[in-house]
mmCIF file of C-alpha atoms and ligand atoms in Angstrom:
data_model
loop_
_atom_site.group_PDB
_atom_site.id
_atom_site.type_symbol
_atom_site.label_atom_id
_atom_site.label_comp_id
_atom_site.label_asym_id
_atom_site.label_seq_id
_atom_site.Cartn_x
_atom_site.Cartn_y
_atom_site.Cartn_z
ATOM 1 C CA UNK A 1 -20.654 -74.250 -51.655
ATOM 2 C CA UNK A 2 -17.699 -76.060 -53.239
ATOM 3 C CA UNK A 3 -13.952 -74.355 -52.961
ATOM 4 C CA UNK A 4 -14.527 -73.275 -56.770
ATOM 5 C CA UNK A 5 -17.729 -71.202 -56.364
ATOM 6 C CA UNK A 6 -16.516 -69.768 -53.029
ATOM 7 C CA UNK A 7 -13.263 -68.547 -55.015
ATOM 8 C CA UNK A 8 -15.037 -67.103 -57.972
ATOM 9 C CA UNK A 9 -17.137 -65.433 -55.446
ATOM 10 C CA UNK A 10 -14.770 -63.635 -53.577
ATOM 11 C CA UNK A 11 -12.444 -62.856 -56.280
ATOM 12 C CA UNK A 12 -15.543 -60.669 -57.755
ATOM 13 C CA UNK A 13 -16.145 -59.263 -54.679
ATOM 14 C CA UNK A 14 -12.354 -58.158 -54.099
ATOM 15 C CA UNK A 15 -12.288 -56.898 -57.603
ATOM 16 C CA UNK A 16 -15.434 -54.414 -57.908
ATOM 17 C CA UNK A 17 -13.152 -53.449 -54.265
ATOM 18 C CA UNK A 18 -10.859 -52.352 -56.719
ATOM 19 C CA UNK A 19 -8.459 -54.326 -54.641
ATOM 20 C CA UNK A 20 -5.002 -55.374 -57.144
ATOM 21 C CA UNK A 21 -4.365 -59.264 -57.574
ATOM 22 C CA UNK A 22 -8.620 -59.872 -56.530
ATOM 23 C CA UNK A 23 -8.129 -63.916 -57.434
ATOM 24 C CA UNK A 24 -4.544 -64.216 -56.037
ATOM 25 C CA UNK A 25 -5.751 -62.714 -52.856
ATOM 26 C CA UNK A 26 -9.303 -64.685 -52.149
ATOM 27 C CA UNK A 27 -6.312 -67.829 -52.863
ATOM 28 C CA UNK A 28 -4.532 -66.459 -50.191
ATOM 29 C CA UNK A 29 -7.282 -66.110 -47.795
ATOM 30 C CA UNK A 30 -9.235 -69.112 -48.617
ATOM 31 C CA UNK A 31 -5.883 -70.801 -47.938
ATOM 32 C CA UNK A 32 -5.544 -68.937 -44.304
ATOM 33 C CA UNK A 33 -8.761 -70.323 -43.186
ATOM 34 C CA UNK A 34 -8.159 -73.712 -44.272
ATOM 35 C CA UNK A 35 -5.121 -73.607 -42.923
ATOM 36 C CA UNK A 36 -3.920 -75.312 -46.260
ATOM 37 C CA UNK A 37 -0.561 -74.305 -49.180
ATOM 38 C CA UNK A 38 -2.658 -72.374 -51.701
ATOM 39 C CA UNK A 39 -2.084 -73.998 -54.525
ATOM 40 C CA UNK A 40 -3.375 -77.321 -52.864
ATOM 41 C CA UNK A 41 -6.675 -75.444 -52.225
ATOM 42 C CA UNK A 42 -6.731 -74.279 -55.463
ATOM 43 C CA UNK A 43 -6.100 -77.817 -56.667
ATOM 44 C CA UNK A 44 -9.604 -79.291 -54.557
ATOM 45 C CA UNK A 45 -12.112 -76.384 -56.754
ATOM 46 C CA UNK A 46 -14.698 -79.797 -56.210
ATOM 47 C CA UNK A 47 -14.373 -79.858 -52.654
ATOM 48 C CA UNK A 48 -17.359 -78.608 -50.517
ATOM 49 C CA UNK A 49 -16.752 -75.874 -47.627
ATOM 50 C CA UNK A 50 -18.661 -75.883 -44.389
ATOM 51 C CA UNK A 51 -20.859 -73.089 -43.367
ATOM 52 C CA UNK A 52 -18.492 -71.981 -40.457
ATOM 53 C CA UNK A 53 -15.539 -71.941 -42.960
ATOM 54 C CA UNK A 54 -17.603 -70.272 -45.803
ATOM 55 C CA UNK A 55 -18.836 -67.937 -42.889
ATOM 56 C CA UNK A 56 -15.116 -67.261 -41.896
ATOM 57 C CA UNK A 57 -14.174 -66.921 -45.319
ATOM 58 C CA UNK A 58 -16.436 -63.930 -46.689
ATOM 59 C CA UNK A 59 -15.598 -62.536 -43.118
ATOM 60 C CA UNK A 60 -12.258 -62.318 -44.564
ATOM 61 C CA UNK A 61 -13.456 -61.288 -47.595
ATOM 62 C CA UNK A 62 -15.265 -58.744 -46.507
ATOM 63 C CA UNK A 63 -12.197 -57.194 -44.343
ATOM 64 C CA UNK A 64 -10.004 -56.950 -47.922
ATOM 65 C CA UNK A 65 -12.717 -55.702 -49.861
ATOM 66 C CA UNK A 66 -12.702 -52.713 -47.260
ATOM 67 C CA UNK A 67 -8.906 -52.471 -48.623
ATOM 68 C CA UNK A 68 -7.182 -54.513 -45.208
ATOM 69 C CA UNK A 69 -3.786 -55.331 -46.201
ATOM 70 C CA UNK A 70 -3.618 -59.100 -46.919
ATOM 71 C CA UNK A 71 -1.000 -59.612 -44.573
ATOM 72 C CA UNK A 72 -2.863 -57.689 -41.689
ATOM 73 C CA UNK A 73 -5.271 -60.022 -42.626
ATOM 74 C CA UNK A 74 -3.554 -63.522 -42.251
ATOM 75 C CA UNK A 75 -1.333 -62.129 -39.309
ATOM 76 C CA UNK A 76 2.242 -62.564 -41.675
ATOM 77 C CA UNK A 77 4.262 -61.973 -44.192
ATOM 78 C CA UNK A 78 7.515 -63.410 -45.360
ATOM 79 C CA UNK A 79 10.834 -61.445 -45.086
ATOM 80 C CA UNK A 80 14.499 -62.683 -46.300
ATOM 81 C CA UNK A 81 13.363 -67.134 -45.957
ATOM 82 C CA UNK A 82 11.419 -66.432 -42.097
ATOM 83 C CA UNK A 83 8.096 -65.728 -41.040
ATOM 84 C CA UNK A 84 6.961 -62.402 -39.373
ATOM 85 C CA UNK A 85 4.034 -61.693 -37.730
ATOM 86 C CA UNK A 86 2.213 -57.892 -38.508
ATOM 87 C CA UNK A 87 -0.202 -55.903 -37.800
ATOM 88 C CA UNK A 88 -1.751 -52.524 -38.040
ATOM 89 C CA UNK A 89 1.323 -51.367 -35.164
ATOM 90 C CA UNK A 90 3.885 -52.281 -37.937
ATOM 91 C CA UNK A 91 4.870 -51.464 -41.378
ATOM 92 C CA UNK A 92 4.801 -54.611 -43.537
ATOM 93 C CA UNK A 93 8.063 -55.886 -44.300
ATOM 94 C CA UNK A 94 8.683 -55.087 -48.001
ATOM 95 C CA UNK A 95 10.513 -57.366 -50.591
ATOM 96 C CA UNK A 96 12.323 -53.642 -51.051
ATOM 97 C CA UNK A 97 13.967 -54.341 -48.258
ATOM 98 C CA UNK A 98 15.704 -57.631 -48.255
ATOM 99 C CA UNK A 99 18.280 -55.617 -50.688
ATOM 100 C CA UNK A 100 19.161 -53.252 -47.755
ATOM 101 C CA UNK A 101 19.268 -56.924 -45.297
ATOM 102 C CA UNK A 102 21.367 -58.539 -48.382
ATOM 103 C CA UNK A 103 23.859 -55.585 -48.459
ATOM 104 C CA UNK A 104 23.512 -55.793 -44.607
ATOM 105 C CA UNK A 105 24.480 -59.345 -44.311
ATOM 106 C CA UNK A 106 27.744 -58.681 -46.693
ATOM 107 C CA UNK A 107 29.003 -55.438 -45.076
ATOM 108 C CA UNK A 108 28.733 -57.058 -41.444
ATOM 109 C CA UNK A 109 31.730 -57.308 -38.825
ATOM 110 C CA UNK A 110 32.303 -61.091 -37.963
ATOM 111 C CA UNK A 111 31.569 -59.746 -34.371
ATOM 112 C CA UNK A 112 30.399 -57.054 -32.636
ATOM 113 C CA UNK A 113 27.744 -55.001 -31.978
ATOM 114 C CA UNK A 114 25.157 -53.819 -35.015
ATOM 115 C CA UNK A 115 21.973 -51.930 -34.429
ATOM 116 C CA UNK A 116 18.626 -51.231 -36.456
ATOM 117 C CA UNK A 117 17.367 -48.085 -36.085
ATOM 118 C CA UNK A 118 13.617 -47.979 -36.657
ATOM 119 C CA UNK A 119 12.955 -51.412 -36.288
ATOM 120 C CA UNK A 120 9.372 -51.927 -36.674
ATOM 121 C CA UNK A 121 8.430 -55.752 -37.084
ATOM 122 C CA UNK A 122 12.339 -56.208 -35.987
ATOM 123 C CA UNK A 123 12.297 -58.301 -39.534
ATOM 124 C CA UNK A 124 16.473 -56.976 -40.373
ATOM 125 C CA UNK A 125 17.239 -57.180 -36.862
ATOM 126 C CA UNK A 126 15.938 -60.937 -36.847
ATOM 127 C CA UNK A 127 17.015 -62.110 -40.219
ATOM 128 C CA UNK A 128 20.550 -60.544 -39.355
ATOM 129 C CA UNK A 129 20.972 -61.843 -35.903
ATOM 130 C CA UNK A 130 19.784 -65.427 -37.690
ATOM 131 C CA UNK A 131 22.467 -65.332 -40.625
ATOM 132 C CA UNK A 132 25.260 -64.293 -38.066
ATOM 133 C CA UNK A 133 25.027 -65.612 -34.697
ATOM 134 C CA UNK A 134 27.507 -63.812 -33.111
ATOM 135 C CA UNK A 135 26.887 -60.764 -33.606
ATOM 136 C CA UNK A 136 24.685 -58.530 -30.801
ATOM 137 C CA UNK A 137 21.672 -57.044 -32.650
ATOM 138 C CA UNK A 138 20.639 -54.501 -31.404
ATOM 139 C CA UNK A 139 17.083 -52.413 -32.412
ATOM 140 C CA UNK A 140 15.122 -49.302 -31.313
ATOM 141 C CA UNK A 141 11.631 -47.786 -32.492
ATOM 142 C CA UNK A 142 9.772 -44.595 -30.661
ATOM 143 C CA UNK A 143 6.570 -47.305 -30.553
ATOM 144 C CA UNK A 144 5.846 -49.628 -28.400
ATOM 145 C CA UNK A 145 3.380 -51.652 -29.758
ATOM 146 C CA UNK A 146 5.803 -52.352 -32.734
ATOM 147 C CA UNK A 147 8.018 -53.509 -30.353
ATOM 148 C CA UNK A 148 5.640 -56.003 -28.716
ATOM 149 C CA UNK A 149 5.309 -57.333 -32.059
ATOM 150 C CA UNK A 150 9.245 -57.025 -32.473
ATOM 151 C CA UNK A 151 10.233 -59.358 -29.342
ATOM 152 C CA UNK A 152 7.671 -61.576 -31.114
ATOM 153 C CA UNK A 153 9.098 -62.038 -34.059
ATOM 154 C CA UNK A 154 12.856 -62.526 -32.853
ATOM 155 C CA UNK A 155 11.422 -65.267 -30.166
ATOM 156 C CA UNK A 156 9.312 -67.098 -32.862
ATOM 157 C CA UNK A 157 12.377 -67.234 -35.046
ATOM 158 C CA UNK A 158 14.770 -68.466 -32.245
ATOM 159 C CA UNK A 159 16.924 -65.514 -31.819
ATOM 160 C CA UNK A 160 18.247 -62.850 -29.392
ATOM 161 C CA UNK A 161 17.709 -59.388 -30.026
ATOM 162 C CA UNK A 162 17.872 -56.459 -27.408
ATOM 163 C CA UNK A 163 15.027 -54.136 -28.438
ATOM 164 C CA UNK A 164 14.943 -50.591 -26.694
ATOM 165 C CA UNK A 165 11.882 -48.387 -26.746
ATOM 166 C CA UNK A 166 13.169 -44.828 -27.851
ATOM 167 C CA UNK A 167 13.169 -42.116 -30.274
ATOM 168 C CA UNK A 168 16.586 -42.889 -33.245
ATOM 169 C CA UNK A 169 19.746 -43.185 -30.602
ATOM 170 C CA UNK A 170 18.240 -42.291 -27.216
ATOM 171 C CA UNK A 171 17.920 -45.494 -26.018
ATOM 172 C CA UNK A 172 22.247 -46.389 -26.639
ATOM 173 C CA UNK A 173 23.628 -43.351 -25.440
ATOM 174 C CA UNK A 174 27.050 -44.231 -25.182
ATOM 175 C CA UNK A 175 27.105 -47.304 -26.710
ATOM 176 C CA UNK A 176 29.033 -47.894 -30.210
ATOM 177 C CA UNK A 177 28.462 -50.240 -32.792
ATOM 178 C CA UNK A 178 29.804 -51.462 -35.812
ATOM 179 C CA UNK A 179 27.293 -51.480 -38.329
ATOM 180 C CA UNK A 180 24.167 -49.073 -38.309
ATOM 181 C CA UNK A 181 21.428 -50.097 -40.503
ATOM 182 C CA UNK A 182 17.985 -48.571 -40.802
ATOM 183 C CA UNK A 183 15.026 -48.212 -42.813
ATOM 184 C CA UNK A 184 13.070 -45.172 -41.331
ATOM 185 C CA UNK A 185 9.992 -43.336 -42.431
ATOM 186 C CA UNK A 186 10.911 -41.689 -45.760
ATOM 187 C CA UNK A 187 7.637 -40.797 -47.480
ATOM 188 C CA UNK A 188 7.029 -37.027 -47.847
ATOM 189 C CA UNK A 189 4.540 -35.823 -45.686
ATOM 190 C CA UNK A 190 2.089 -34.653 -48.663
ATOM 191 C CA UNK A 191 2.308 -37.571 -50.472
ATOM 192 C CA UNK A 192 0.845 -39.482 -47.800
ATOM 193 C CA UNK A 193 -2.756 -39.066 -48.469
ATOM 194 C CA UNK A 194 -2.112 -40.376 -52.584
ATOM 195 C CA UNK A 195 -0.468 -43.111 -51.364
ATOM 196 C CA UNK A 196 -2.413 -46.834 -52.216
ATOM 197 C CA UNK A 197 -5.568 -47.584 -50.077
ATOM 198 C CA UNK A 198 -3.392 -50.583 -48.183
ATOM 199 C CA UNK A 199 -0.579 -48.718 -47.597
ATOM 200 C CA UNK A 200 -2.807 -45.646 -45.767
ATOM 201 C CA UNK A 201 -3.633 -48.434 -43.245
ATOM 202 C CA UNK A 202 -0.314 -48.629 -41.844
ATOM 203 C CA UNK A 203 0.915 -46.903 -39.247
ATOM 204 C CA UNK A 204 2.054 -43.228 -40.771
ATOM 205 C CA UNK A 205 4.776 -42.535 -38.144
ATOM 206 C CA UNK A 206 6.135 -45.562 -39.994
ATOM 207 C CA UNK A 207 6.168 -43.744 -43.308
ATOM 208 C CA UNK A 208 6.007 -40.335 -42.870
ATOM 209 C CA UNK A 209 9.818 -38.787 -43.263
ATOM 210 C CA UNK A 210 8.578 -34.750 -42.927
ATOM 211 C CA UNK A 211 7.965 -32.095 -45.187
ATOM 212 C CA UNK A 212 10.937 -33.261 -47.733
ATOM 213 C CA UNK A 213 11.020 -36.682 -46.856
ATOM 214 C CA UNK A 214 14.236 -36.666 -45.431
ATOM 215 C CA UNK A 215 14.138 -35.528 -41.826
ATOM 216 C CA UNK A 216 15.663 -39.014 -40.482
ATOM 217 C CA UNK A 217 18.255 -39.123 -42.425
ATOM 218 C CA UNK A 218 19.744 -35.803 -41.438
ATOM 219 C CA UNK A 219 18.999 -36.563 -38.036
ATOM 220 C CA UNK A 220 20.141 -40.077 -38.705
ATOM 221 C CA UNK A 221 23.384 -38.840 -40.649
ATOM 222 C CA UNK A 222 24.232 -36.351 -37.464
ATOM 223 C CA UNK A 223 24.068 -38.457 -34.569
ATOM 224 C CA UNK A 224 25.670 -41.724 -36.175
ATOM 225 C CA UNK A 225 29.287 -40.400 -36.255
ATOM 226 C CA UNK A 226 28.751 -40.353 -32.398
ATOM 227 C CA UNK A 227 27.455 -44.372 -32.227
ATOM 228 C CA UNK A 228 29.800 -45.616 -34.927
ATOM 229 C CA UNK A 229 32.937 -47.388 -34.328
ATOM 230 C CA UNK A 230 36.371 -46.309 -36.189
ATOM 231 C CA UNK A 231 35.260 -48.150 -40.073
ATOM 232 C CA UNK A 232 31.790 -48.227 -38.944
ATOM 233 C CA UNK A 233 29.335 -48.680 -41.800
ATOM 234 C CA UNK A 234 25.766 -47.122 -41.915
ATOM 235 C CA UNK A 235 23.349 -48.542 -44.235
ATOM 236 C CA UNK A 236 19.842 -46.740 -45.027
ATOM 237 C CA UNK A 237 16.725 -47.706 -47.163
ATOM 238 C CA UNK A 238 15.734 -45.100 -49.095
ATOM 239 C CA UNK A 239 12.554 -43.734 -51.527
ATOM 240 C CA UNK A 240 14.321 -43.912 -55.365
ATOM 241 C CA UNK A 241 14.660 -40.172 -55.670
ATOM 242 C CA UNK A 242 17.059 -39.774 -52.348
ATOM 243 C CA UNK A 243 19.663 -41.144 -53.454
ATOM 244 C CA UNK A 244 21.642 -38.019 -54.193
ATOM 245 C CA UNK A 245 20.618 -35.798 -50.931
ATOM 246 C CA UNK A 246 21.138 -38.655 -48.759
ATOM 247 C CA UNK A 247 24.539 -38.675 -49.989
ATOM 248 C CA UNK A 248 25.057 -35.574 -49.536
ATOM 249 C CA UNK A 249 24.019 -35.360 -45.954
ATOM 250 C CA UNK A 250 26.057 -38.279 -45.108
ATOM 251 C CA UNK A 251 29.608 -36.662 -46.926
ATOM 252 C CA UNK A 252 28.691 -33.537 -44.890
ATOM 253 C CA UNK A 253 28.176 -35.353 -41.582
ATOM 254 C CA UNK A 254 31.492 -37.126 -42.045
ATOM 255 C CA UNK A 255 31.204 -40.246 -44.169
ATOM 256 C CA UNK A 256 32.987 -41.027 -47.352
ATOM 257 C CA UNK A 257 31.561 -42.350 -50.894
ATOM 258 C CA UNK A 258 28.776 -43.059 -50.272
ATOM 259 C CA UNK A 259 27.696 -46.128 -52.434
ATOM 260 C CA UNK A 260 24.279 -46.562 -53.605
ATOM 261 C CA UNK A 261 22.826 -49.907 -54.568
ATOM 262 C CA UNK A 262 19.620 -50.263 -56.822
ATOM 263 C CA UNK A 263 16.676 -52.875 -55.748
ATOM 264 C CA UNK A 264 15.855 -55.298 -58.308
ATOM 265 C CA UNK A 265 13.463 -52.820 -60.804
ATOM 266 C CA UNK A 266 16.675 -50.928 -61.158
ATOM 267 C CA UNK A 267 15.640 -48.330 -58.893
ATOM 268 C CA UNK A 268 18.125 -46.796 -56.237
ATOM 269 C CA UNK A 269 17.023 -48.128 -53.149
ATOM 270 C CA UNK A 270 19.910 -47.927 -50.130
ATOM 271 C CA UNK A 271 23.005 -45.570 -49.763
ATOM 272 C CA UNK A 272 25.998 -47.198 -47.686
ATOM 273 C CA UNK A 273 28.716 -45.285 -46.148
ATOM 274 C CA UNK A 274 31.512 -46.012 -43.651
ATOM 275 C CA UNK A 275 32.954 -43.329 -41.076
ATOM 276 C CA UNK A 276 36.291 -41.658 -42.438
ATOM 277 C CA UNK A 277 38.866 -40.507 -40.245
ATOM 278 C CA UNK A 278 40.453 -41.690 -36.757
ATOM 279 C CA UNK A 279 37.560 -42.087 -34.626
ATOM 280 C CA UNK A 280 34.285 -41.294 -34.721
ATOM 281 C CA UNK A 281 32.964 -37.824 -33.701
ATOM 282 C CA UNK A 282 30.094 -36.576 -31.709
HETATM 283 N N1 LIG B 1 8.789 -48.436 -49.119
HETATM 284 C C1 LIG B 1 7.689 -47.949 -48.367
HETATM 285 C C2 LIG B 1 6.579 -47.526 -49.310
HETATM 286 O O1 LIG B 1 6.850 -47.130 -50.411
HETATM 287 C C3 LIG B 1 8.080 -46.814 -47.467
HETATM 288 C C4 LIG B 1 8.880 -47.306 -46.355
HETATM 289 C C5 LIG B 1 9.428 -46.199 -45.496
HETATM 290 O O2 LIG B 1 8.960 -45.050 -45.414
HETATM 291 N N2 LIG B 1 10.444 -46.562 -44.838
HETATM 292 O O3 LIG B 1 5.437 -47.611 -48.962
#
């Protein structure tokens, strides 16, 4: 079977899936197995396949046709220029998010001490502890195996990060920091089960912000005056609706204008806010 056939193949097998993007994705995953840039394997249609890597290949197949993320799949995804490896223990980095890591990146202290809350793949802790060296990064999440997948990904990419296994704060109690960032479950719980097929395959204490959506923030919003330094600056991911009641948890708990910043669809995406007053308060 030549690279062409095999393609056409799985591309009609992926879309009577119903799976979104069915040719892009067999390109993807005919490109993982060949261990090859797409389009070059695009570029060889004529080229014949083995049995063992046609074999592999519907294997593959077969796995996103049963609606397998893609980048469960191939073991990766791109976040912010560097590589992260993911699996069903993590969310999947979203492109969402790299405007939270931007805004990140411009609100940081030349030095000190900055910590992501909810870490997951560690993917903002990484990409921040990569664009500015001297900070300490610093990131928790209440599961494990995300952080086994977390010390992977800042090792892989050459960096330092101190990842602590713990539910929000526990794990720093008594430390302070400059800069707060997070990106914590935020989905309300019954909209979980009309969520996309892919998405239901990742973890839901990843997604999965309570009743209203919004039960880390206000726990999030309560306990930061107590880990932020004087001008500390919290930065939080949120769904496009949240803007508002975010804000308003944060001006109750303390924090002044909050600012929110809109992803690249024009939707408001993450709400920034520094600590007012003298010193921050338990
Ligand atoms: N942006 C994700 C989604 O829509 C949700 C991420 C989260 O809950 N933090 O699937």
């Amino acid at each position: 079977m030549t690279v062409r056939e095999a393609l056409r193949y799985a591309e009609e097998t992926l879309r009577s899936a119903g799976v979104p993007d069915a040719r892009l994705d067999a390109e993807y995953l005919l490109a993982g197995v060949l261990d090859a840039p797409r389009l070059l394997v695009v570029a060889s249609g004529e080229t014949p396949l083995t049995s063992q890597r046609t074999e592999q290949f519907f294997d593959l197949v077969a796995r996103r046709a049963g609606r397998e993320p893609l980048q469960y799949i191939l073991g990766s995804q791109p976040f912010m220029g560097c590589s992260f490896c993911v699996d069903e223990r993590v969310l999947i980095p979203r492109q969402d998010t790299e405007v939270l890591c931007e805004q990140a990146l411009l609100c940081a202290p030349e030095q000190g001490a900055v910590l992501d809350l909810c870490t997951g793949s560690g993917a903002l802790a990484v990409v921040i502890k990569k664009a500015l060296p001297d900070l300490r990064v610093y990131g928790s999440d209440i599961s494990a195996g995300a952080l086994c997948l977390a010390r992977r990904n800042a090792a892989e990419n050459g960096v330092s990060v101190e990842f602590r296994e713990g539910d929000l704060f526990a794990p720093f109690a008594g430390m302070r920091f400059s800069m707060i960032v997070s990106n914590p479950p935020y989905i309300p719980t019954g909209d979980l089960s009309s969520l996309q097929e892919e998405v239901k395959r990742e973890p839901s204490l990843a997604l999965d912000g309570g009743a209203d959506g919004l039960s880390f923030y206000r726990r999030i919003a309560s306990q930061a005056p107590g880990y932020l330094e004087r001008d500390g600056v919290l930065l939080l991911e949120i769904g496009c609706d949240q803007a508002e009641a975010v804000g308003g948890l944060l001006t109750a708990a303390g924090f002044s204008a909050p600012r929110v910043v809109r992803d690249l669809a024009g939707r408001d995406r993450v709400v920034t806010a520094r600590l007012s007053g003298e010193e921050g308060h338990v």
